Amino acid sequence: MKLVIGLDGQSSGEKALEFAKKMASSMESCELIVVYLIEWSPFSFQTAEENAQRHKRREEEISIAMERVLNPAVATLTDAGLKASAIVHHGDVADTIDNIAHKEGASQIIVARSSAGGFSTRIFGSSTANLVMNARVPVTVVS
């Protein structure tokens, strides 16, 4: 079984990670794929110089996400004897997590409820709500 865990770099993501760790520990065989998404719109018109700077920023953001969020998360899981890997991407959070889960053949997506924002985001978080409504595999939302 494969589980995709969506992390947000906040304490809410730690709840999703801990839930997935407990779930995987109770299974005979489970692979955990820890995912971090950097919101990114492909719809931007820029000069060649701006595009080069944008590419450099993307690479820096990926490096920071790996160092601060994903590598520690994978270490926590592997230290517990679990099989884990990490993926960082730019794009729409809900669509990209769903695409990763589908591509990887995941059985489930685990995310945390967002704690920031207005009324609609207080319920789930807009990205989480979109993921729950549109994902091709079951989504567990940890609060």
mmCIF file of C-alpha atoms in Angstrom:
data_model
loop_
_atom_site.group_PDB
_atom_site.id
_atom_site.type_symbol
_atom_site.label_atom_id
_atom_site.label_comp_id
_atom_site.label_asym_id
_atom_site.label_seq_id
_atom_site.Cartn_x
_atom_site.Cartn_y
_atom_site.Cartn_z
ATOM 1 C CA MET A 1 0.000 0.000 0.000
ATOM 2 C CA LYS A 2 1.147 3.546 -0.723
ATOM 3 C CA LEU A 3 0.089 6.637 1.189
ATOM 4 C CA VAL A 4 0.690 10.209 0.045
ATOM 5 C CA ILE A 5 1.130 12.729 2.854
ATOM 6 C CA GLY A 6 0.670 16.389 1.986
ATOM 7 C CA LEU A 7 2.763 18.662 4.190
ATOM 8 C CA ASP A 8 2.420 22.428 4.457
ATOM 9 C CA GLY A 9 5.495 23.269 6.525
ATOM 10 C CA GLN A 10 3.277 24.176 9.477
ATOM 11 C CA SER A 11 2.380 22.327 12.676
ATOM 12 C CA SER A 12 -0.821 21.070 11.028
ATOM 13 C CA GLY A 13 1.345 19.102 8.597
ATOM 14 C CA GLU A 14 3.063 17.445 11.545
ATOM 15 C CA LYS A 15 -0.347 16.094 12.590
ATOM 16 C CA ALA A 16 -0.845 14.542 9.156
ATOM 17 C CA LEU A 17 2.659 13.054 9.288
ATOM 18 C CA GLU A 18 2.093 11.543 12.735
ATOM 19 C CA PHE A 19 -1.275 10.097 11.674
ATOM 20 C CA ALA A 20 0.263 8.513 8.571
ATOM 21 C CA LYS A 21 3.190 7.167 10.608
ATOM 22 C CA LYS A 22 0.827 5.423 13.035
ATOM 23 C CA MET A 23 -1.297 4.101 10.194
ATOM 24 C CA ALA A 24 1.709 2.753 8.263
ATOM 25 C CA SER A 25 3.200 1.202 11.406
ATOM 26 C CA SER A 26 0.114 -0.956 11.790
ATOM 27 C CA MET A 27 0.403 -2.329 8.245
ATOM 28 C CA GLU A 28 2.528 -5.190 7.031
ATOM 29 C CA SER A 29 3.845 -3.271 4.032
ATOM 30 C CA CYS A 30 3.407 0.421 3.375
ATOM 31 C CA GLU A 31 5.295 3.064 1.416
ATOM 32 C CA LEU A 32 4.920 6.690 2.424
ATOM 33 C CA ILE A 33 5.368 9.489 -0.091
ATOM 34 C CA VAL A 34 5.759 12.856 1.602
ATOM 35 C CA VAL A 35 4.747 15.746 -0.659
ATOM 36 C CA TYR A 36 5.294 19.482 -0.351
ATOM 37 C CA LEU A 37 3.694 21.851 -2.860
ATOM 38 C CA ILE A 38 4.771 25.382 -3.596
ATOM 39 C CA GLU A 39 1.876 27.371 -5.029
ATOM 40 C CA TRP A 40 2.869 28.427 -8.519
ATOM 41 C CA SER A 41 0.916 29.850 -11.393
ATOM 42 C CA PRO A 42 2.118 29.003 -14.892
ATOM 43 C CA PHE A 43 0.039 31.899 -16.226
ATOM 44 C CA SER A 44 2.471 34.776 -16.033
ATOM 45 C CA PHE A 45 3.915 36.790 -18.878
ATOM 46 C CA GLN A 46 7.520 37.756 -18.284
ATOM 47 C CA THR A 47 10.682 38.710 -20.072
ATOM 48 C CA ALA A 48 13.491 36.199 -20.645
ATOM 49 C CA GLU A 49 15.436 37.768 -17.761
ATOM 50 C CA GLU A 50 12.438 37.541 -15.437
ATOM 51 C CA ASN A 51 11.977 33.900 -16.424
ATOM 52 C CA ALA A 52 15.625 33.166 -15.578
ATOM 53 C CA GLN A 53 15.190 34.799 -12.165
ATOM 54 C CA ARG A 54 11.947 32.906 -11.665
ATOM 55 C CA HIS A 55 13.700 29.613 -12.453
ATOM 56 C CA LYS A 56 16.425 30.440 -9.928
ATOM 57 C CA ARG A 57 13.770 31.223 -7.274
ATOM 58 C CA ARG A 58 12.029 27.917 -8.039
ATOM 59 C CA GLU A 59 15.268 26.000 -7.497
ATOM 60 C CA GLU A 60 15.918 27.867 -4.226
ATOM 61 C CA GLU A 61 12.368 27.160 -3.006
ATOM 62 C CA ILE A 62 12.746 23.452 -3.781
ATOM 63 C CA SER A 63 16.058 23.315 -1.897
ATOM 64 C CA ILE A 64 14.583 25.101 1.126
ATOM 65 C CA ALA A 65 11.488 22.847 1.149
ATOM 66 C CA MET A 66 13.672 19.725 1.043
ATOM 67 C CA GLU A 67 15.973 20.975 3.797
ATOM 68 C CA ARG A 68 13.361 22.385 6.190
ATOM 69 C CA VAL A 69 10.294 20.217 5.621
ATOM 70 C CA LEU A 70 10.774 17.049 3.594
ATOM 71 C CA ASN A 71 14.147 15.718 4.725
ATOM 72 C CA PRO A 72 13.194 15.934 8.432
ATOM 73 C CA ALA A 73 9.819 14.298 7.689
ATOM 74 C CA VAL A 74 11.400 11.421 5.763
ATOM 75 C CA ALA A 75 13.996 10.992 8.534
ATOM 76 C CA THR A 76 11.218 10.741 11.127
ATOM 77 C CA LEU A 77 9.520 8.007 9.105
ATOM 78 C CA THR A 78 12.655 6.035 8.240
ATOM 79 C CA ASP A 79 13.863 6.241 11.865
ATOM 80 C CA ALA A 80 10.580 4.512 12.749
ATOM 81 C CA GLY A 81 11.468 1.708 10.308
ATOM 82 C CA LEU A 82 9.125 2.834 7.551
ATOM 83 C CA LYS A 83 9.821 3.173 3.815
ATOM 84 C CA ALA A 84 9.517 6.844 2.834
ATOM 85 C CA SER A 85 10.394 9.180 -0.007
ATOM 86 C CA ALA A 86 9.847 12.861 -0.733
ATOM 87 C CA ILE A 87 8.521 14.895 -3.643
ATOM 88 C CA VAL A 88 8.427 18.675 -3.959
ATOM 89 C CA HIS A 89 6.611 20.380 -6.827
ATOM 90 C CA HIS A 90 5.373 23.787 -7.884
ATOM 91 C CA GLY A 91 1.728 24.111 -8.863
ATOM 92 C CA ASP A 92 -1.837 24.035 -7.640
ATOM 93 C CA VAL A 93 -1.867 22.146 -4.335
ATOM 94 C CA ALA A 94 -5.023 20.067 -4.799
ATOM 95 C CA ASP A 95 -4.460 19.167 -8.453
ATOM 96 C CA THR A 96 -0.796 18.358 -8.014
ATOM 97 C CA ILE A 97 -1.243 16.172 -4.914
ATOM 98 C CA ASP A 98 -4.016 14.294 -6.719
ATOM 99 C CA ASN A 99 -1.811 13.841 -9.793
ATOM 100 C CA ILE A 100 1.091 12.575 -7.682
ATOM 101 C CA ALA A 101 -1.168 10.117 -5.843
ATOM 102 C CA HIS A 102 -2.602 8.862 -9.114
ATOM 103 C CA LYS A 103 0.808 8.544 -10.802
ATOM 104 C CA GLU A 104 2.347 6.765 -7.801
ATOM 105 C CA GLY A 105 -0.601 4.378 -7.443
ATOM 106 C CA ALA A 106 -1.387 5.577 -3.930
ATOM 107 C CA SER A 107 -4.315 4.121 -2.036
ATOM 108 C CA GLN A 108 -4.921 7.212 0.058
ATOM 109 C CA ILE A 109 -3.941 10.852 0.583
ATOM 110 C CA ILE A 110 -3.469 12.209 4.091
ATOM 111 C CA VAL A 111 -3.494 15.968 4.726
ATOM 112 C CA ALA A 112 -4.147 18.269 7.650
ATOM 113 C CA ARG A 113 -6.887 20.801 8.004
ATOM 114 C CA SER A 114 -5.615 24.325 7.478
ATOM 115 C CA SER A 115 -5.904 26.641 10.452
ATOM 116 C CA ALA A 116 -5.663 30.000 8.675
ATOM 117 C CA GLY A 117 -8.131 32.102 6.729
ATOM 118 C CA GLY A 118 -11.791 33.056 6.683
ATOM 119 C CA PHE A 119 -14.986 31.059 7.158
ATOM 120 C CA SER A 120 -14.535 28.583 4.292
ATOM 121 C CA THR A 121 -10.888 27.961 5.093
ATOM 122 C CA ARG A 122 -11.725 27.456 8.771
ATOM 123 C CA ILE A 123 -13.676 24.363 7.802
ATOM 124 C CA PHE A 124 -10.917 22.636 5.839
ATOM 125 C CA GLY A 125 -8.729 25.104 3.984
ATOM 126 C CA SER A 126 -9.392 25.887 0.344
ATOM 127 C CA SER A 127 -6.710 23.543 -1.016
ATOM 128 C CA THR A 128 -7.823 20.755 1.298
ATOM 129 C CA ALA A 129 -11.473 21.255 0.374
ATOM 130 C CA ASN A 130 -10.622 21.155 -3.343
ATOM 131 C CA LEU A 131 -8.575 18.002 -2.821
ATOM 132 C CA VAL A 132 -11.386 16.271 -0.901
ATOM 133 C CA MET A 133 -13.915 17.159 -3.600
ATOM 134 C CA ASN A 134 -11.793 16.210 -6.610
ATOM 135 C CA ALA A 135 -9.206 13.563 -5.672
ATOM 136 C CA ARG A 136 -9.261 10.222 -7.449
ATOM 137 C CA VAL A 137 -8.322 8.341 -4.254
ATOM 138 C CA PRO A 138 -9.737 8.659 -0.726
ATOM 139 C CA VAL A 139 -8.519 11.644 1.292
ATOM 140 C CA THR A 140 -8.151 11.629 5.065
ATOM 141 C CA VAL A 141 -8.182 15.069 6.682
ATOM 142 C CA VAL A 142 -6.493 15.213 10.072
ATOM 143 C CA SER A 143 -7.448 18.031 12.430
#
